[in-house]
Short mmCIF file of C-alpha atoms in Angstrom, two decimals:
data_model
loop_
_atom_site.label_atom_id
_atom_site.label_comp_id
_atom_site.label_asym_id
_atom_site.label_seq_id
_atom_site.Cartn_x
_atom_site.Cartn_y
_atom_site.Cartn_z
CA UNK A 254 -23.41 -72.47 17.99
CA UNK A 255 -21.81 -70.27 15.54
CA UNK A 256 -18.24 -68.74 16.07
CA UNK A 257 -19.41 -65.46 16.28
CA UNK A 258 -21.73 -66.49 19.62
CA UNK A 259 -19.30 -68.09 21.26
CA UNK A 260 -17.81 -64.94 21.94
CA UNK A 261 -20.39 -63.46 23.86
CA UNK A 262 -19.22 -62.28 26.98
CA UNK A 263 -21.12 -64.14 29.10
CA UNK A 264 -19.56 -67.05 27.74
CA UNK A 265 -16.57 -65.84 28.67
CA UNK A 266 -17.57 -65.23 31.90
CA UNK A 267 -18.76 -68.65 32.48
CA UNK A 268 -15.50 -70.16 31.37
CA UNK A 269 -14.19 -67.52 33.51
CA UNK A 270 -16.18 -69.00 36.61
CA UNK A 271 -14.70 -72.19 36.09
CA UNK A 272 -11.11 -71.52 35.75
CA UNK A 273 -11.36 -69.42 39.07
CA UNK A 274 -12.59 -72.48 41.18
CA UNK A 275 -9.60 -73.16 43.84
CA UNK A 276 -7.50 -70.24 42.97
CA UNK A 277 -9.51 -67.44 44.67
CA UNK A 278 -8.48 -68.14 47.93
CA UNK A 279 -3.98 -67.99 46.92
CA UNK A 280 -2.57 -65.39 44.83
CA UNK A 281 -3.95 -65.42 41.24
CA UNK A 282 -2.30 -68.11 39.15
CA UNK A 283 -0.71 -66.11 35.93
CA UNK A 284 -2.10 -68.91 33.94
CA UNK A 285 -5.62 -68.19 34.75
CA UNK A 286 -6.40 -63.99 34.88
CA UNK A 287 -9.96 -64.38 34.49
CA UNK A 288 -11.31 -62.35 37.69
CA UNK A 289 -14.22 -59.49 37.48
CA UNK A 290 -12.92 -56.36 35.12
CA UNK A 291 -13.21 -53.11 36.83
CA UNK A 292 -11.66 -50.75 34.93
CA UNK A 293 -8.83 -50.03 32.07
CA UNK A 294 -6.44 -47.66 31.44
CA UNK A 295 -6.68 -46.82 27.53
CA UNK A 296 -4.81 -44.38 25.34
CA UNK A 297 -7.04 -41.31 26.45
CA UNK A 298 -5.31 -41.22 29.89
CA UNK A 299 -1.92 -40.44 27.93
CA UNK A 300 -1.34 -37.06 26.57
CA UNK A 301 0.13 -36.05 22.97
CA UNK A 302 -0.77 -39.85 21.97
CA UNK A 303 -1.21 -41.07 18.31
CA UNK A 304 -2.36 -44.62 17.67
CA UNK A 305 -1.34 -46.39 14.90
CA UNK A 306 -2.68 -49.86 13.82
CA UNK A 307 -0.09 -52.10 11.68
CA UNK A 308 -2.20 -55.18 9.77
CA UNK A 309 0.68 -57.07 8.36
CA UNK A 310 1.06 -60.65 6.49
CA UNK A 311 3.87 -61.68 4.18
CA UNK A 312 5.09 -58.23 2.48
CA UNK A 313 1.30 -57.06 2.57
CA UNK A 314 0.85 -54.13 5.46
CA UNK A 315 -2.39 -52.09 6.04
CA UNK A 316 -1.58 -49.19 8.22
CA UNK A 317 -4.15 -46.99 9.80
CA UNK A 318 -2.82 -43.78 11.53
CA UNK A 319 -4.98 -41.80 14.44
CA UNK A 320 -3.67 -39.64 16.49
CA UNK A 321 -5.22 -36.94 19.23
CA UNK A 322 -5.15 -33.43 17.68
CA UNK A 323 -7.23 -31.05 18.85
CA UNK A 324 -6.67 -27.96 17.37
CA UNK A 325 -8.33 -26.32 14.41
CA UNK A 326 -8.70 -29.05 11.58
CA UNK A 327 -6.96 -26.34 9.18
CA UNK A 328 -4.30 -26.60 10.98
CA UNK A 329 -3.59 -30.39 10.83
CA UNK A 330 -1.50 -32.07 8.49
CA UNK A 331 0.33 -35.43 8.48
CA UNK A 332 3.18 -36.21 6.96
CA UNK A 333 3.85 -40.19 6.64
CA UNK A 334 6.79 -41.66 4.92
CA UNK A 335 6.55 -44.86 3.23
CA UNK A 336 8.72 -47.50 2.15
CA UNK A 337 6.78 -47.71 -1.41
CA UNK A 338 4.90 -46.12 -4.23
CA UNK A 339 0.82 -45.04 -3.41
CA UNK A 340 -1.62 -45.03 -5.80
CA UNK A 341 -5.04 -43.55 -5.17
CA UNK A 342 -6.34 -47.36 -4.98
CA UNK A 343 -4.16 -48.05 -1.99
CA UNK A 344 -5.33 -44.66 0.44
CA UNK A 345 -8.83 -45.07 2.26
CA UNK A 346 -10.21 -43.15 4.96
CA UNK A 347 -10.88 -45.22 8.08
CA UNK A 348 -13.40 -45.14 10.91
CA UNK A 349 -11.65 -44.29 14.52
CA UNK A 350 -14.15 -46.20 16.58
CA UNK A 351 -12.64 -49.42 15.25
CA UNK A 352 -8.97 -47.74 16.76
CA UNK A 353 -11.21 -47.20 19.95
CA UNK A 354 -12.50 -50.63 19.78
CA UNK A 355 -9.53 -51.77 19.56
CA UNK A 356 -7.81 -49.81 21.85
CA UNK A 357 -10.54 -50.73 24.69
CA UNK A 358 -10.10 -54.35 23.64
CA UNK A 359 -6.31 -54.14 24.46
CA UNK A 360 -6.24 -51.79 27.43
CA UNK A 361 -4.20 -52.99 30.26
CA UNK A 362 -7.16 -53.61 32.82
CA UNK A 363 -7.80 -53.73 36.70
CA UNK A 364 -9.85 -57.19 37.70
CA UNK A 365 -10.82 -57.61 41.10
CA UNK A 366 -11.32 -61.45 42.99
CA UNK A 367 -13.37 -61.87 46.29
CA UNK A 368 -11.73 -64.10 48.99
CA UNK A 369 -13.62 -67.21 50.02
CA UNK A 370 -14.75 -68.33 53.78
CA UNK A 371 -11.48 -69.30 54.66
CA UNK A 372 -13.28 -72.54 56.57
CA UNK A 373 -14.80 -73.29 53.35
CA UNK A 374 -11.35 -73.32 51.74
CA UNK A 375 -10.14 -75.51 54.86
CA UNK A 376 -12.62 -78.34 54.46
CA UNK A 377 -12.40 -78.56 51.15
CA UNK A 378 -8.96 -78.58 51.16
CA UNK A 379 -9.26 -81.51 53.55
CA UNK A 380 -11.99 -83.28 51.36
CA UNK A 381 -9.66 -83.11 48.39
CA UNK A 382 -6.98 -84.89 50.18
CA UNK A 383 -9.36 -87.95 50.67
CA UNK A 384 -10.71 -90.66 48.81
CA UNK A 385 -14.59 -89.11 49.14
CA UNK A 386 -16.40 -92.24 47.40
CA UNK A 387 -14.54 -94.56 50.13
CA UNK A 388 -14.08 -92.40 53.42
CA UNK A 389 -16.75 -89.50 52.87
CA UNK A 390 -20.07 -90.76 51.76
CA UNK A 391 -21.88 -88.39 54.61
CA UNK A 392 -20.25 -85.40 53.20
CA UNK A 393 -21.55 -86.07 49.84
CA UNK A 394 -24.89 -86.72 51.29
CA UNK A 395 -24.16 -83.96 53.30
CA UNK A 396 -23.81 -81.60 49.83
CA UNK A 397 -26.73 -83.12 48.34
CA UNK A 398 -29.16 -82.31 50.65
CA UNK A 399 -27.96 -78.68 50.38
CA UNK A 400 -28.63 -78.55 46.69
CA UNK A 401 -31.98 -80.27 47.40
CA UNK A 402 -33.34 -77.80 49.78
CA UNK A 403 -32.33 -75.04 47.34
CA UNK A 404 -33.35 -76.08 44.35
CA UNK A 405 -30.41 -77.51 43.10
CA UNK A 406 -30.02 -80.83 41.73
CA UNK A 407 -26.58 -82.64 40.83
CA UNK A 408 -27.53 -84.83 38.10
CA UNK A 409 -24.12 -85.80 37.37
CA UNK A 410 -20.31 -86.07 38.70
CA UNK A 411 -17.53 -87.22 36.72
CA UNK A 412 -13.55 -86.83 36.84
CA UNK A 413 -12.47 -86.07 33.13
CA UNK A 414 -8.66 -85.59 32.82
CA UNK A 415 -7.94 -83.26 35.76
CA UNK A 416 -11.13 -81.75 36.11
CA UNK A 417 -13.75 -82.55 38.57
CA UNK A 418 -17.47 -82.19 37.01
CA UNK A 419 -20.66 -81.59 38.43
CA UNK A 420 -23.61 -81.61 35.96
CA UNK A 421 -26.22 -78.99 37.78
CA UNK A 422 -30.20 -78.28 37.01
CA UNK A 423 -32.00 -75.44 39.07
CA UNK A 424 -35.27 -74.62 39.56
CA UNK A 425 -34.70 -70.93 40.58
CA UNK A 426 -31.86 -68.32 40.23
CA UNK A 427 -31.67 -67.32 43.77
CA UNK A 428 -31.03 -71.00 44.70
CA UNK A 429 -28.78 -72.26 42.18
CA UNK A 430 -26.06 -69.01 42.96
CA UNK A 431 -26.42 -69.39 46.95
CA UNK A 432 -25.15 -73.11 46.21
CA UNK A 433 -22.78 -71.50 44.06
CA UNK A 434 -21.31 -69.13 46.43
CA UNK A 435 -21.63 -71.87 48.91
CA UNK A 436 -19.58 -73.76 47.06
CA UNK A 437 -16.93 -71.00 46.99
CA UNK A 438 -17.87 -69.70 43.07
CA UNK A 439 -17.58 -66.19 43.14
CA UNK A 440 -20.56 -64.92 41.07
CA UNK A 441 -20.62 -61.31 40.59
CA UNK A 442 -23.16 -58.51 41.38
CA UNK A 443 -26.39 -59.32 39.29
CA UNK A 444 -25.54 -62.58 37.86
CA UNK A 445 -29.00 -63.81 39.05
CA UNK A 446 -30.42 -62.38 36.47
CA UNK A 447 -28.21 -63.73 34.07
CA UNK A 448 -28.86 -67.18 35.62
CA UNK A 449 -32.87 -66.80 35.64
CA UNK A 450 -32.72 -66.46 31.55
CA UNK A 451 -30.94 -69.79 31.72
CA UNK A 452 -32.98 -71.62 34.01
CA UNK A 453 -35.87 -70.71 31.72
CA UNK A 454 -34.86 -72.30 28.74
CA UNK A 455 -34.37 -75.29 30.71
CA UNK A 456 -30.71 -75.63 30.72
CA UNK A 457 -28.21 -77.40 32.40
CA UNK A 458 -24.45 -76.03 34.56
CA UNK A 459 -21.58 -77.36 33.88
CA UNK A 460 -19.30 -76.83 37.16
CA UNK A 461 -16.01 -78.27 36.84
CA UNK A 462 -12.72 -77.51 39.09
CA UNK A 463 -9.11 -78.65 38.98
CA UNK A 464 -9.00 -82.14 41.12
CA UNK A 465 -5.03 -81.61 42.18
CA UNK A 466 -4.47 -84.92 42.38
CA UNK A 467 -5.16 -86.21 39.01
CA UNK A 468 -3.31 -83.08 37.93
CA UNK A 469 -0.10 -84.46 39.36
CA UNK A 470 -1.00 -87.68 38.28
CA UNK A 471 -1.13 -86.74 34.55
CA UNK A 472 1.68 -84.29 34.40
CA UNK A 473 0.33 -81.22 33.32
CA UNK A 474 1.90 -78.43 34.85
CA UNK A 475 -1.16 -75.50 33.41
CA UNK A 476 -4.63 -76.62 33.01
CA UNK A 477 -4.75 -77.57 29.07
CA UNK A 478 -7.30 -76.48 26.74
CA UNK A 479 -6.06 -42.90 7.56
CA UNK A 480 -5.48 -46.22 5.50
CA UNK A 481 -2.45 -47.01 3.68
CA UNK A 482 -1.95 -50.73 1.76
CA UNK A 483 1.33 -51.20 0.42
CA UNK A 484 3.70 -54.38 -0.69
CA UNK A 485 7.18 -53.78 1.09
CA UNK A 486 10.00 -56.27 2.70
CA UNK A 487 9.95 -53.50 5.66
CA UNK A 488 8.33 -54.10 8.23
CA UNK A 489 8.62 -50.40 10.34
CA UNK A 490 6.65 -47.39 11.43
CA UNK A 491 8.14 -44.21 10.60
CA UNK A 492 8.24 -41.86 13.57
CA UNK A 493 11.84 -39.46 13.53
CA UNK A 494 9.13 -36.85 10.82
CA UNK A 495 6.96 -36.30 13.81
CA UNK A 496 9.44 -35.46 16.32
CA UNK A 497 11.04 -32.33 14.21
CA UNK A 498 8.69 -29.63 15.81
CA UNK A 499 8.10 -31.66 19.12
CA UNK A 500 7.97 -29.61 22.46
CA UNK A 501 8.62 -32.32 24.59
CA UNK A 502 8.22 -36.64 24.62
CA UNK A 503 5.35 -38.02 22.94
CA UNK A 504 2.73 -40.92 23.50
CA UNK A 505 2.71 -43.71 20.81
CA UNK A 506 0.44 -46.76 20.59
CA UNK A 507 0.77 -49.58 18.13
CA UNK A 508 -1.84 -52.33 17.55
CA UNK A 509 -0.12 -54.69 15.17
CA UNK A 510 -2.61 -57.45 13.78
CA UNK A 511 -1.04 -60.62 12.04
CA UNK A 512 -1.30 -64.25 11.77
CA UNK A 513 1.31 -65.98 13.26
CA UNK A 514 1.89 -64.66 17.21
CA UNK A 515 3.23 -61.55 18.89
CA UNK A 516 5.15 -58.51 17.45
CA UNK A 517 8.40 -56.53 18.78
CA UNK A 518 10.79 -53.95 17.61
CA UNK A 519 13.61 -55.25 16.44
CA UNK A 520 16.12 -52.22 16.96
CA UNK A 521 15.13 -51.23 20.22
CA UNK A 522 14.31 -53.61 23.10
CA UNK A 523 10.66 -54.62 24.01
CA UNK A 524 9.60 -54.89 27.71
CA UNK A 525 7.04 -56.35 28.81
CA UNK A 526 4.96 -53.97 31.19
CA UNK A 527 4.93 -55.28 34.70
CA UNK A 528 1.89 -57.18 35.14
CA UNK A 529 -0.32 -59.41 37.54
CA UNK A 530 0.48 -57.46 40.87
CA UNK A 531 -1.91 -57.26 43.54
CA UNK A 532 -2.39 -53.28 44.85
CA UNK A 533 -5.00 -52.01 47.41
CA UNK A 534 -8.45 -52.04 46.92
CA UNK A 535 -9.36 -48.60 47.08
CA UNK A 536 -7.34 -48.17 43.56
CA UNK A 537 -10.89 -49.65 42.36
CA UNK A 538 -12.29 -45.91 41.96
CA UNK A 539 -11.57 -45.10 37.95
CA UNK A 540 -9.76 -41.97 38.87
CA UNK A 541 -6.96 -43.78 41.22
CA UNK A 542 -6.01 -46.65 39.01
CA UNK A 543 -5.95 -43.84 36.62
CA UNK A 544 -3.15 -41.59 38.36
CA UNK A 545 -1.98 -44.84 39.18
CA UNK A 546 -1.22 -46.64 35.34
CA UNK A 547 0.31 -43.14 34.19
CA UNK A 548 2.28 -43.21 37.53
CA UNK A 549 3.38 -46.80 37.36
CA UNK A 550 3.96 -46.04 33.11
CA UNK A 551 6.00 -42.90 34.16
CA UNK A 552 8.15 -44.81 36.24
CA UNK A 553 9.00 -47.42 34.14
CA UNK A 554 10.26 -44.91 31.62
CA UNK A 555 12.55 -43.77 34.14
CA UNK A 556 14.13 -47.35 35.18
CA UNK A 557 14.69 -47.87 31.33
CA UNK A 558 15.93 -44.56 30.50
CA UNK A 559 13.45 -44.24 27.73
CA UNK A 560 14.81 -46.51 25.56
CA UNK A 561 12.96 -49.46 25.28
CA UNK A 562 9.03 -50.38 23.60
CA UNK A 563 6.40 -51.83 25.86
CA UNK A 564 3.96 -54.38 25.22
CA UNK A 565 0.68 -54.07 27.33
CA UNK A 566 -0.91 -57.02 25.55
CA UNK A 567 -0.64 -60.20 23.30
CA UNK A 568 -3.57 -62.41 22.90
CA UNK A 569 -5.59 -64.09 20.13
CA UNK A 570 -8.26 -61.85 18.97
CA UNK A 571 -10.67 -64.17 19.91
CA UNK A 572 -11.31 -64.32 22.89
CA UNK A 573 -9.88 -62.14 26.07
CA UNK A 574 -9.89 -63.15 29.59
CA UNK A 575 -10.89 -61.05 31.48
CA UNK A 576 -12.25 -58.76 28.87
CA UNK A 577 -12.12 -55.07 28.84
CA UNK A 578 -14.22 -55.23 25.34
CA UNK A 579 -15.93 -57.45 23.48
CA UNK A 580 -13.38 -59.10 20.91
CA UNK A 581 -13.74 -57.20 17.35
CA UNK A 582 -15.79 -59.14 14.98
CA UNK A 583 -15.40 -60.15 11.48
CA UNK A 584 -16.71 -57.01 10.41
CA UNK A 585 -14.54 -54.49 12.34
CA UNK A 586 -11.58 -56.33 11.20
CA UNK A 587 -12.41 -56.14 7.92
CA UNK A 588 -12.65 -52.59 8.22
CA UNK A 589 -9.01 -52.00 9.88
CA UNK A 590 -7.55 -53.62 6.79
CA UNK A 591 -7.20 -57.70 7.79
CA UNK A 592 -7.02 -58.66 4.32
CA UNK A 593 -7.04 -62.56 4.83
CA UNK A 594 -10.86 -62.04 7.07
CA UNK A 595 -13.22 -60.84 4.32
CA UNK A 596 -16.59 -59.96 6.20
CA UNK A 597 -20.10 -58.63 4.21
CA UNK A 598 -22.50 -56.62 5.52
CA UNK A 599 -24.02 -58.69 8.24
CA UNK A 600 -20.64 -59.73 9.94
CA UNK A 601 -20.14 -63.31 8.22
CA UNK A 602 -16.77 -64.72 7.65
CA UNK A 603 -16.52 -65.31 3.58
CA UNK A 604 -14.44 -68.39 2.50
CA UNK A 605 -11.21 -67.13 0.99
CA UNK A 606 -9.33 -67.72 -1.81
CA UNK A 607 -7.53 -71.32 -2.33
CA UNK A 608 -10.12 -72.98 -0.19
CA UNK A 609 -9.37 -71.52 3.29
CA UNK A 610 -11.85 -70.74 5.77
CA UNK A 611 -10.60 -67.23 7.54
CA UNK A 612 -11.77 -66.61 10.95
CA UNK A 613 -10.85 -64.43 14.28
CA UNK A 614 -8.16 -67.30 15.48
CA UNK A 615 -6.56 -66.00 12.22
CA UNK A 616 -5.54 -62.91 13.76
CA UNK A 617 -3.03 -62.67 16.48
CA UNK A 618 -2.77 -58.86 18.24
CA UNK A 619 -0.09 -56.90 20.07
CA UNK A 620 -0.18 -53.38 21.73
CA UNK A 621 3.29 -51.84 21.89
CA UNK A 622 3.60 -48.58 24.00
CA UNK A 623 6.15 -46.41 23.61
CA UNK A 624 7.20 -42.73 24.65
CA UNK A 625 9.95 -41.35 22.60
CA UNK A 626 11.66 -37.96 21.54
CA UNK A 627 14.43 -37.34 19.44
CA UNK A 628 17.41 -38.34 21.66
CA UNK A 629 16.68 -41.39 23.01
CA UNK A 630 15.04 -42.86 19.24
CA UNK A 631 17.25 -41.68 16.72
CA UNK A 632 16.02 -44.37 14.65
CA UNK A 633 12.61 -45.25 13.07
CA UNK A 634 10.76 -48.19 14.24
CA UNK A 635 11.52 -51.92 12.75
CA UNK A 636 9.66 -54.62 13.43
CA UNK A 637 9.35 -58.34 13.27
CA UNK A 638 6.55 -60.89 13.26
CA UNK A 639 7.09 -64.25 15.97
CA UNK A 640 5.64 -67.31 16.13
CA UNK A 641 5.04 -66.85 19.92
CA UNK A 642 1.20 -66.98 20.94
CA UNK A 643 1.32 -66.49 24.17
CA UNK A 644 -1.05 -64.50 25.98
CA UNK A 645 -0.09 -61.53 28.05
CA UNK A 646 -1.92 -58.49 29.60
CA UNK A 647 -1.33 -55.75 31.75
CA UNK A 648 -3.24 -56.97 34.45
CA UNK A 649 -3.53 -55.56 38.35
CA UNK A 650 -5.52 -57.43 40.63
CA UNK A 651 -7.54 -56.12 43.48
CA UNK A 652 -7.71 -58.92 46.03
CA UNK A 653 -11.52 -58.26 48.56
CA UNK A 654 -10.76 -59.88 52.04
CA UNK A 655 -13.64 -61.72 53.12
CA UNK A 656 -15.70 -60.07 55.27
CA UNK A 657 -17.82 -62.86 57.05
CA UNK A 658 -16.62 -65.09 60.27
CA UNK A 659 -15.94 -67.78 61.04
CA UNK A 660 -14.65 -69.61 64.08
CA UNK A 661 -11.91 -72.44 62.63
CA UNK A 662 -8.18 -72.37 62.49
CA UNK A 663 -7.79 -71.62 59.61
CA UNK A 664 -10.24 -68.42 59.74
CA UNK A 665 -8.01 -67.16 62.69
CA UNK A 666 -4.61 -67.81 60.54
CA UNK A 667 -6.28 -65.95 57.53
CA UNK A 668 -7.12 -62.82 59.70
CA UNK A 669 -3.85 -63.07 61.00
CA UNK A 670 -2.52 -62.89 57.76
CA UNK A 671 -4.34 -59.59 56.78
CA UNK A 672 -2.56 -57.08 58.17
CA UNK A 673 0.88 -58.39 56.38
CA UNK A 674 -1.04 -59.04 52.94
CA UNK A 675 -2.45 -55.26 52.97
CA UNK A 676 1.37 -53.48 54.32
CA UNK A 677 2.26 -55.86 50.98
CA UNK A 678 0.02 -54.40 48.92
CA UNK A 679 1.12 -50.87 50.03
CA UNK A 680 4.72 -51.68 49.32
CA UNK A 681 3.78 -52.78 45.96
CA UNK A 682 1.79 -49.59 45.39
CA UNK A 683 4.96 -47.34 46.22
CA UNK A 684 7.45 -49.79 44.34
CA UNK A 685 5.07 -49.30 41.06
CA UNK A 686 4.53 -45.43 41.34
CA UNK A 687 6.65 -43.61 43.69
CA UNK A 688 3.93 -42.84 45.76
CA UNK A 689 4.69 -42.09 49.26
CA UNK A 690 4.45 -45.21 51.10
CA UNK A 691 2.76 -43.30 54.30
CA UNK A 692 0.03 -41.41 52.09
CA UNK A 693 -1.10 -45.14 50.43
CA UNK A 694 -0.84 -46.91 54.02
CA UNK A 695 -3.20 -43.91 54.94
CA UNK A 696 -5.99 -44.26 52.29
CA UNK A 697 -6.21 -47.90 52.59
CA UNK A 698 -6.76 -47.37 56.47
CA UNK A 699 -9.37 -45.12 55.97
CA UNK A 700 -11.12 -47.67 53.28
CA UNK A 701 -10.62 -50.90 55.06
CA UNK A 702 -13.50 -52.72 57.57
CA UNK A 703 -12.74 -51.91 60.82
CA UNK A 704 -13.51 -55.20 61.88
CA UNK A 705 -10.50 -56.77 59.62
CA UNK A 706 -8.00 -55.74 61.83
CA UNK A 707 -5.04 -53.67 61.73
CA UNK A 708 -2.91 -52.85 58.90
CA UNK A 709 0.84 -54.25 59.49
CA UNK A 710 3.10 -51.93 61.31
CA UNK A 711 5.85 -51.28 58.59
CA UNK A 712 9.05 -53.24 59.05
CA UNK A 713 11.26 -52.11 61.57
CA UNK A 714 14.73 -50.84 60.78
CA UNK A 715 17.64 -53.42 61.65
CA UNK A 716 19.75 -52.87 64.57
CA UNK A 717 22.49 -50.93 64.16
CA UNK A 718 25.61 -53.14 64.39
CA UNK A 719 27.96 -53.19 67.97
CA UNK A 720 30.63 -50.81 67.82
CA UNK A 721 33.37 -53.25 68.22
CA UNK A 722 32.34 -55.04 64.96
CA UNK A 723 34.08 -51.68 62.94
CA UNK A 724 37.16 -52.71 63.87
CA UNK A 725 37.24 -56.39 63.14
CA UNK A 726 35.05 -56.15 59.26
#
């Protein structure tokens, strides 16, 4: 398989599938997003926003500049100091869908997870806590002759490391993703499909999930596994020109592209945007997680006095999890000026000079959002390369309650739990935005099952303390 398919994003997904096993049922781990993408909140839903994309290695910096004008194109100009001489040689005119692309790629994103039959989770919760080749031979049986009567056959088990692995053939779709769901795997709407093209070429499943035990055993605390080129010392982004004429704050987005790991300013402070919160479900429809991101964006301002750059997402460019767009390939990146990834015609990676083979992993990206004016960033932008690769996304998570029944303890404790989980979401909601607490507690009544139970009365208000206690503090 060649690098460029192993991006597909049903690869992804797959990968995706397995990480999720044993985690649906808690609070997302922050090690493993994954989850189903809904939705993102891109550049568009920001006002007076340029986008700027900053390739830089050694002295060597590519910068492409977009921004959102829409006036009459006679009456553009841009003005765009920088910290060298220009030749003709060194301007180019770019293409803005690879900006989009990348934009879309790094969008802070909305992923939704599906609760599993809480029994489910119970037994095998209970199975896991047993030796099941000593003391639960009838359970294995038990699964078996499930698979069997679907279609299913496990042709293989194995612990590796601290995975368990289950080596699956199917005969059908239909079969092999009720065993799946069965088996609490969240597939999503339509994967059947997906599955049938699989089953047809004769191909095998690899299931695997995280046996806790062995993880404890081993140690391992997270599962394993407009164009300008110039030659300058300075690494910045000029942005005081643009705010002369200004009426009012502006939107600015920076995708920086390098080799070594993430990118912050070095003269102002860079946040990280508050990420991998769990909010009500009805934010799922595009227009409320939109209000939403530019409410939750707005407010951060505020709490930092708009004084600080935020970073919405650090990840290697090749691969994304979940993705909101298909990583760019060799080609695109090419095109946005990654010297060190050379790509002809047809997308292939060519071998560069002194006998290195360039490829996506090469390329490490960071979007830095920032609103600024003239008094609160006096100073032009300065920036510095790290060797930190780790990955981070604005992420929100939309957590479904599961909707079946189910008549075991731990079915009852997880309905119980409901109505506290959803009043948690709401205060999460408010905290984020500044919505009015009463207005969210009111749409996510009027969009949850009846049948789930009541939301949480909101906490009460303490006590007032006795009288007497005022005169003794």
């Amino acid at each position: 398989m060649t690098t460029r398919q192993s991006r597909h994003p049903l690869v992804v997904a797959w990968v995706c599938a397995l990480a999720l096993t044993g985690v649906v049922a808690t609070a997302p781990a922050a090690e493993a997003f994954c989850g189903f993408y809904v939705a993102k909140a891109d550049a568009k839903l920001f006002n007076k926003a340029s986008q700027v994309v900053l390739v830089r290695d050694g002295d060597k910096t590519v910068i492409t500049l977009s921004n959102d004008f829409r006036g009459d194109p006679k009456e553009f100009a841009m003005v765009v100091p920088v910290p060298t001489a220009i030749t003709r040689e060194q301007i180019h005119v770019g293409n803005k869908a690879h900006v989009d692309r990348l934009d879309a790629f790094t969008a802070p994103r909305l992923v939704e997870y599906f609760d599993e039959d809480p029994c489910l989770v119970a037994l095998r919760e209970e199975a896991r806590s047993l030796d099941m080749a000593a003391r639960l031979p009838s359970a294995a049986a038990r699964v078996s002759d499930r698979a069997k009567s679907l279609g299913v056959t496990i042709e293989a088990s194995y612990t590796v490391g601290e995975y368990d692995i289950l080596i699956l053939s199917a005969a059908q779709s239909h079969g092999l993703e009720t065993w799946l769901r069965e088996n609490g795997y969240r597939m999503p709407t339509g994967a059947s499909g997906v599955l049938e093209t699989y089953i047809k070429q004769q191909m095998r499943f690899f299931v695997a999930r995280v046996n806790l035990r062995e993880q404890a055993k081993l140690g391992f605390a997270q599962l394993r596994p407009i164009q300008v080129a110039y030659d300058s010392p300075k690494f910045m982004l000029p942005i005081r020109l643009g705010m002369v004429n200004a009426d009012g704050p502006q939107e600015l987005f920076v995708y920086t592209l390098t080799r070594r790991g993430r990118v912050e300013a070095v003269n102002y402070r860079t946040v990280k945007l508050t990420t991998d919160v769990e909010i009500p479900t009805y934010v799922k429809a595009p227009a409320e997680f939109a209000r939403m991101y530019r409410a939750m964006f707005d407010r951060q301002v505020q709490q930092h006095q708009m004084r600080v750059v935020f970073q919405e997402y650090a990840w290697d460019m090749s691969w994304c999890d979940p993705c909101a767009a298909e990583p760019l390939s060799a080609a695109e990146l090419s095109a946005l000026g990654v010297f060190w990834v050379e790509a002809d015609q047809a997308g292939a990676i060519r071998r560069q000079p002194f006998g290195r083979q360039a490829s996506a992993q090469d390329v490490f990206v960071t979007r830095l959002h920032v609103r600024y004016d003239q008094e609160h960033f006096p100073e032009d932008l300065v920036f510095q390369e790290t060797g930190d690769r780790s990955n981070f996304q604005g992420r929100y998570v939309l957590r479904h309650a599961w909707s079946g029944g189910g008549g075991c303890t731990a079915a009852a404790r997880y309905l119980a739990d409901l109505g506290p989980r959803r009043e948690r979401e709401a205060q999460t909601l408010a905290s984020l935005t500044g919505w009015s607490i009463d207005t969210i507690r009111a749409k996510m009544k009027a969009s949850w099952p009846a049948h789930l139970g009541q939301m949480a009365p909101p906490p009460a208000a303490p006590a007032p303390a006795p009288w007497w206690r005022l005169l003794w503090k």
